[in-house]
PDB file of C-alpha atoms (C1' of nucleotides) in Angstrom:
ATOM      1  CA  UNK A 455      -8.218  -4.653 -18.152  1.00 92.00           C
ATOM      2  CA  UNK A 456      -7.707  -2.560 -15.296  1.00 97.00           C
ATOM      3  CA  UNK A 457      -5.554  -0.287 -13.568  1.00 98.00           C
ATOM      4  CA  UNK A 458      -3.732  -0.272 -10.704  1.00 98.00           C
ATOM      5  CA  UNK A 459      -1.377   2.001  -7.913  1.00 98.00           C
ATOM      6  CA  UNK A 460       1.352   0.460  -6.416  1.00 98.00           C
ATOM      7  CA  UNK A 461       2.768   1.667  -3.242  1.00 98.00           C
ATOM      8  CA  UNK A 462       6.497   0.943  -2.748  1.00 97.00           C
ATOM      9  CA  UNK A 463       9.573   2.090  -0.523  1.00 96.00           C
ATOM     10  CA  UNK A 464      12.245   3.287  -3.713  1.00 96.00           C
ATOM     11  CA  UNK A 465      14.674   2.301  -0.289  1.00 94.00           C
ATOM     12  CA  UNK A 466      13.294  -1.584  -0.972  1.00 94.00           C
ATOM     13  CA  UNK A 467      12.349  -1.201  -4.781  1.00 96.00           C
ATOM     14  CA  UNK A 468      12.655   1.298  -6.874  1.00 97.00           C
ATOM     15  CA  UNK A 469      11.357   2.002 -10.572  1.00 98.00           C
ATOM     16  CA  UNK A 470      15.164   2.054 -11.162  1.00 98.00           C
ATOM     17  CA  UNK A 471      15.823  -1.142  -9.496  1.00 97.00           C
ATOM     18  CA  UNK A 472      12.535  -2.192 -12.158  1.00 98.00           C
ATOM     19  CA  UNK A 473      14.201  -0.743 -15.161  1.00 98.00           C
ATOM     20  CA  UNK A 474      17.612  -3.244 -14.017  1.00 98.00           C
ATOM     21  CA  UNK A 475      15.790  -6.068 -13.315  1.00 97.00           C
ATOM     22  CA  UNK A 476      13.090  -5.788 -15.981  1.00 97.00           C
ATOM     23  CA  UNK A 477      11.189  -7.702 -13.270  1.00 97.00           C
ATOM     24  CA  UNK A 478      10.305  -7.713  -9.581  1.00 96.00           C
ATOM     25  CA  UNK A 479       7.998  -9.988  -7.644  1.00 97.00           C
ATOM     26  CA  UNK A 480       5.689  -7.842  -5.116  1.00 97.00           C
ATOM     27  CA  UNK A 481       6.799  -9.385  -2.020  1.00 96.00           C
ATOM     28  CA  UNK A 482       5.412  -8.109   1.812  1.00 95.00           C
ATOM     29  CA  UNK A 483       2.033  -6.699   1.182  1.00 96.00           C
ATOM     30  CA  UNK A 484       0.652  -7.177   4.277  1.00 95.00           C
ATOM     31  CA  UNK A 485      -3.111  -5.593   4.051  1.00 95.00           C
ATOM     32  CA  UNK A 486      -5.954  -8.042   3.481  1.00 95.00           C
ATOM     33  CA  UNK A 487      -7.901  -5.784   1.070  1.00 95.00           C
ATOM     34  CA  UNK A 488      -4.448  -5.002  -0.708  1.00 96.00           C
ATOM     35  CA  UNK A 489      -4.281  -8.996  -0.433  1.00 96.00           C
ATOM     36  CA  UNK A 490      -7.543  -9.918  -1.657  1.00 95.00           C
ATOM     37  CA  UNK A 491      -7.166  -7.247  -4.963  1.00 96.00           C
ATOM     38  CA  UNK A 492      -4.006  -9.425  -5.785  1.00 97.00           C
ATOM     39  CA  UNK A 493      -6.080 -12.977  -4.891  1.00 96.00           C
ATOM     40  CA  UNK A 494      -9.569 -11.313  -6.805  1.00 95.00           C
ATOM     41  CA  UNK A 495      -9.037  -8.526  -8.686  1.00 96.00           C
ATOM     42  CA  UNK A 496      -5.881  -8.187 -10.765  1.00 97.00           C
ATOM     43  CA  UNK A 497      -4.836  -9.560 -14.192  1.00 97.00           C
ATOM     44  CA  UNK A 498      -2.059 -10.935 -15.971  1.00 98.00           C
ATOM     45  CA  UNK A 499      -1.365  -7.368 -18.261  1.00 97.00           C
ATOM     46  CA  UNK A 500      -3.162  -5.308 -16.324  1.00 98.00           C
ATOM     47  CA  UNK A 501      -1.680  -1.658 -16.165  1.00 98.00           C
ATOM     48  CA  UNK A 502       0.528  -0.347 -12.861  1.00 98.00           C
ATOM     49  CA  UNK A 503       1.008   3.056 -11.896  1.00 98.00           C
ATOM     50  CA  UNK A 504       4.850   2.474 -10.099  1.00 98.00           C
ATOM     51  CA  UNK A 505       4.244   5.416  -7.057  1.00 98.00           C
ATOM     52  CA  UNK A 506       7.262   5.786  -4.434  1.00 98.00           C
ATOM     53  CA  UNK A 507       5.586   6.648  -1.063  1.00 97.00           C
ATOM     54  CA  UNK A 508       7.584   7.203   2.441  1.00 95.00           C
ATOM     55  CA  UNK A 509      10.223   8.819   0.557  1.00 95.00           C
ATOM     56  CA  UNK A 510      11.597  12.745  -0.283  1.00 94.00           C
ATOM     57  CA  UNK A 511       9.471  12.954  -3.556  1.00 95.00           C
ATOM     58  CA  UNK A 512       6.287  10.507  -3.346  1.00 97.00           C
ATOM     59  CA  UNK A 513       5.119   9.947  -6.837  1.00 97.00           C
ATOM     60  CA  UNK A 514       4.300   8.091  -9.902  1.00 98.00           C
ATOM     61  CA  UNK A 515       7.741   7.214 -11.282  1.00 97.00           C
ATOM     62  CA  UNK A 516       7.309   4.682 -14.160  1.00 98.00           C
ATOM     63  CA  UNK A 517       4.827   2.293 -15.532  1.00 98.00           C
ATOM     64  CA  UNK A 518       4.630  -1.086 -15.051  1.00 98.00           C
ATOM     65  CA  UNK A 519       2.090  -4.424 -15.826  1.00 98.00           C
ATOM     66  CA  UNK A 520       1.060  -7.356 -13.742  1.00 98.00           C
ATOM     67  CA  UNK A 521       3.265 -10.077 -15.332  1.00 98.00           C
ATOM     68  CA  UNK A 522       2.253 -12.809 -13.366  1.00 97.00           C
ATOM     69  CA  UNK A 523      -0.338 -14.855 -10.885  1.00 97.00           C
ATOM     70  CA  UNK A 524      -0.292 -14.766  -7.447  1.00 97.00           C
ATOM     71  CA  UNK A 525       1.687 -17.489  -5.685  1.00 96.00           C
ATOM     72  CA  UNK A 526       2.228 -17.109  -1.630  1.00 96.00           C
ATOM     73  CA  UNK A 527       4.462 -14.832  -0.403  1.00 95.00           C
ATOM     74  CA  UNK A 528       7.682 -16.369   0.566  1.00 94.00           C
ATOM     75  CA  UNK A 529       8.510 -14.070   2.543  1.00 94.00           C
ATOM     76  CA  UNK A 530       5.863 -14.664   5.060  1.00 93.00           C
ATOM     77  CA  UNK A 531       7.704 -17.855   6.103  1.00 92.00           C
ATOM     78  CA  UNK A 532      10.870 -16.002   6.551  1.00 91.00           C
ATOM     79  CA  UNK A 533      11.971 -15.897   9.898  1.00 88.00           C
ATOM     80  CA  UNK A 534      14.744 -13.712   8.468  1.00 88.00           C
ATOM     81  CA  UNK A 535      12.473 -11.203   6.899  1.00 90.00           C
ATOM     82  CA  UNK A 536      10.446  -8.610   8.389  1.00 89.00           C
ATOM     83  CA  UNK A 537       7.375  -9.736   6.687  1.00 92.00           C
ATOM     84  CA  UNK A 538       7.498 -12.422   8.425  1.00 91.00           C
ATOM     85  CA  UNK A 539       4.253 -13.877   9.402  1.00 91.00           C
ATOM     86  CA  UNK A 540       4.433 -16.044  12.103  1.00 87.00           C
ATOM     87  CA  UNK A 541       0.261 -17.313  12.456  1.00 87.00           C
ATOM     88  CA  UNK A 542       0.615 -18.185   8.644  1.00 89.00           C
ATOM     89  CA  UNK A 543       2.044 -21.499   7.545  1.00 87.00           C
ATOM     90  CA  UNK A 544       2.425 -23.465   4.279  1.00 89.00           C
ATOM     91  CA  UNK A 545      -0.517 -25.204   4.360  1.00 87.00           C
ATOM     92  CA  UNK A 546      -2.271 -22.223   4.646  1.00 88.00           C
ATOM     93  CA  UNK A 547      -0.546 -19.028   3.332  1.00 92.00           C
ATOM     94  CA  UNK A 548      -2.036 -15.842   4.168  1.00 94.00           C
ATOM     95  CA  UNK A 549       0.148 -13.440   1.967  1.00 96.00           C
ATOM     96  CA  UNK A 550       0.422 -13.675  -1.605  1.00 96.00           C
ATOM     97  CA  UNK A 551       2.763 -12.441  -4.297  1.00 97.00           C
ATOM     98  CA  UNK A 552       2.638 -11.638  -7.757  1.00 97.00           C
ATOM     99  CA  UNK A 553       5.364 -10.205 -10.646  1.00 98.00           C
ATOM    100  CA  UNK A 554       5.289  -6.658 -12.394  1.00 98.00           C
ATOM    101  CA  UNK A 555       7.358  -6.103 -15.071  1.00 98.00           C
ATOM    102  CA  UNK A 556       8.628  -2.282 -17.049  1.00 98.00           C
ATOM    103  CA  UNK A 557       7.097  -0.925 -18.898  1.00 98.00           C
ATOM    104  CA  UNK A 558       8.609   2.406 -19.247  1.00 97.00           C
ATOM    105  CA  UNK A 559      10.383   4.799 -16.445  1.00 97.00           C
ATOM    106  CA  UNK A 560       8.372   8.407 -16.545  1.00 97.00           C
ATOM    107  CA  UNK A 561       9.216  11.524 -15.507  1.00 97.00           C
ATOM    108  CA  UNK A 562       7.985  12.159 -11.366  1.00 97.00           C
ATOM    109  CA  UNK A 563       4.126  12.817 -11.028  1.00 97.00           C
ATOM    110  CA  UNK A 564       4.874  14.401  -7.750  1.00 97.00           C
ATOM    111  CA  UNK A 565       2.004  13.623  -5.028  1.00 97.00           C
ATOM    112  CA  UNK A 566       1.914  17.457  -4.678  1.00 96.00           C
ATOM    113  CA  UNK A 567       1.495  17.979  -9.015  1.00 96.00           C
ATOM    114  CA  UNK A 568      -1.584  14.962  -8.476  1.00 97.00           C
ATOM    115  CA  UNK A 569      -3.520  16.626  -5.344  1.00 96.00           C
ATOM    116  CA  UNK A 570      -3.481  20.258  -7.602  1.00 95.00           C
ATOM    117  CA  UNK A 571      -4.568  18.370 -10.752  1.00 95.00           C
ATOM    118  CA  UNK A 572      -8.840  18.199 -10.701  1.00 95.00           C
ATOM    119  CA  UNK A 573      -8.712  15.159 -13.620  1.00 96.00           C
ATOM    120  CA  UNK A 574      -7.093  13.425 -10.760  1.00 97.00           C
ATOM    121  CA  UNK A 575      -8.807  14.061  -7.481  1.00 96.00           C
ATOM    122  CA  UNK A 576     -10.913  11.477  -7.792  1.00 96.00           C
ATOM    123  CA  UNK A 577      -8.107   8.672  -7.052  1.00 97.00           C
ATOM    124  CA  UNK A 578      -7.798   6.335  -4.078  1.00 96.00           C
ATOM    125  CA  UNK A 579      -4.778   7.537  -3.713  1.00 97.00           C
ATOM    126  CA  UNK A 580      -5.558  10.689  -3.324  1.00 97.00           C
ATOM    127  CA  UNK A 581      -8.424  10.510  -0.962  1.00 95.00           C
ATOM    128  CA  UNK A 582      -7.681  11.159   2.872  1.00 90.00           C
ATOM    129  CA  UNK A 583      -6.640   8.623   5.275  1.00 89.00           C
ATOM    130  CA  UNK A 584      -5.523   6.901   2.305  1.00 90.00           C
ATOM    131  CA  UNK A 585      -3.553   4.069   3.231  1.00 92.00           C
ATOM    132  CA  UNK A 586      -3.481   1.081   1.222  1.00 95.00           C
ATOM    133  CA  UNK A 587      -0.626  -0.280  -0.600  1.00 96.00           C
ATOM    134  CA  UNK A 588      -3.053  -1.238  -3.994  1.00 97.00           C
ATOM    135  CA  UNK A 589      -5.145   0.921  -5.004  1.00 97.00           C
ATOM    136  CA  UNK A 590      -7.368   0.330  -8.503  1.00 97.00           C
ATOM    137  CA  UNK A 591      -6.962   2.995 -10.680  1.00 98.00           C
ATOM    138  CA  UNK A 592     -10.206   3.695 -12.978  1.00 97.00           C
ATOM    139  CA  UNK A 593      -9.682   3.856 -16.940  1.00 97.00           C
ATOM    140  CA  UNK A 594      -9.998   7.230 -17.007  1.00 97.00           C
ATOM    141  CA  UNK A 595      -7.652   8.400 -14.449  1.00 98.00           C
ATOM    142  CA  UNK A 596      -5.296   6.153 -15.992  1.00 98.00           C
ATOM    143  CA  UNK A 597      -5.252   8.026 -19.346  1.00 98.00           C
ATOM    144  CA  UNK A 598      -5.339  11.247 -17.554  1.00 97.00           C
ATOM    145  CA  UNK A 599      -2.515  10.144 -15.828  1.00 98.00           C
ATOM    146  CA  UNK A 600      -0.673   9.285 -18.968  1.00 97.00           C
ATOM    147  CA  UNK A 601      -1.082  12.669 -20.448  1.00 97.00           C
ATOM    148  CA  UNK A 602      -0.079  14.258 -17.323  1.00 96.00           C
ATOM    149  CA  UNK A 603       3.062  12.313 -17.378  1.00 95.00           C
ATOM    150  CA  UNK A 604       3.153  13.700 -21.302  1.00 92.00           C
ATOM    151  CA  UNK A 605       3.934  17.323 -20.011  1.00 87.00           C
ATOM    152  CA  UNK A 606       7.207  18.834 -18.780  1.00 78.00           C
ATOM    153  CA  UNK A 607       7.628  18.917 -14.905  1.00 74.00           C
ATOM    154  CA  UNK A 608       6.252  22.207 -13.610  1.00 61.00           C
TER     155      UNK A 608
ATOM    156  C1'  DG B 851      10.070  13.698  14.712  1.00 94.09           C
ATOM    157  C1'  DC B 852       5.122  14.583  14.749  1.00 94.09           C
ATOM    158  C1'  DC B 853       1.664  13.079  13.908  1.00 94.09           C
ATOM    159  C1'  DA B 854      -3.756  11.682  11.810  1.00 94.09           C
ATOM    160  C1'  DA B 855      -6.032   8.520  10.031  1.00 94.09           C
ATOM    161  C1'  DC B 856      -6.698   3.583  10.112  1.00 94.09           C
ATOM    162  C1'  DG B 857      -6.389  -1.819  11.219  1.00 94.09           C
ATOM    163  C1'  DT B 858      -5.884  -5.151  14.073  1.00 94.09           C
ATOM    164  C1'  DT B 859      -5.714  -7.037  18.429  1.00 94.09           C
ATOM    165  C1'  DG B 860      -7.645  -9.133  22.684  1.00 94.09           C
ATOM    166  C1'  DG B 861      -9.954  -8.651  26.787  1.00 94.09           C
ATOM    167  C1'  DC B 862     -14.273  -8.599  28.182  1.00 94.09           C
TER     168       DC B 862
ATOM    169  C1'  DG C1433     -19.432  -8.768  19.138  1.00 94.09           C
ATOM    170  C1'  DC C1434     -17.759  -3.857  21.384  1.00 94.09           C
ATOM    171  C1'  DC C1435     -13.807  -0.776  21.991  1.00 94.09           C
ATOM    172  C1'  DA C1436      -9.911   0.895  24.155  1.00 94.09           C
ATOM    173  C1'  DA C1437      -5.189   0.123  23.134  1.00 94.09           C
ATOM    174  C1'  DC C1438      -2.124  -0.144  20.444  1.00 94.09           C
ATOM    175  C1'  DG C1439       0.802  -0.709  15.584  1.00 94.09           C
ATOM    176  C1'  DT C1440       1.238   1.065  11.224  1.00 94.09           C
ATOM    177  C1'  DT C1441       1.426   4.269   7.045  1.00 94.09           C
ATOM    178  C1'  DG C1442       2.878   7.543   5.097  1.00 94.09           C
ATOM    179  C1'  DG C1443       3.248  12.855   4.131  1.00 94.09           C
ATOM    180  C1'  DC C1444       5.077  16.871   5.853  1.00 94.09           C
TER     181       DC C1444
END
DNA sequence: GCCAACGTTGGC
DNA sequence: GCCAACGTTGGC
């Protein structure tokens, strides 16, 4: 069992969308490192920190889990999609998607608070220059995030 | 809107 | 294979 942090822009897919639908296909990953995590490492049942990015209040907004294996990301074949990839083909799809299901919505754990927490300092999402939309989370970091989520917000 | 950081592209 | 130019991410 492994743990991951997955970034989503709430304008596109927010924790409330996941609450409403229970399950979301994670599409639009267009970075090879992140794709390789999906292809090689992410397993059914893995824990996910659902992170809101590029928004007024970035931070962890809920807990989810990996709910399917990978299949080709349909949006790469759709010329009307912003994620269309003209260099990809049905014969040799480049990009993958998988499903994520809700565990629970949490209080927002703001990025600013994460930055002040010494026990979270090793998290990849906090490292300088980090841009990856999917990053691995260690078991210790996972526990520390859960513990912090149990506290009242500042 | 700015800008630092990083990934990708493409000429050579 | 190098590397400059360009595009994207994402916090602020």
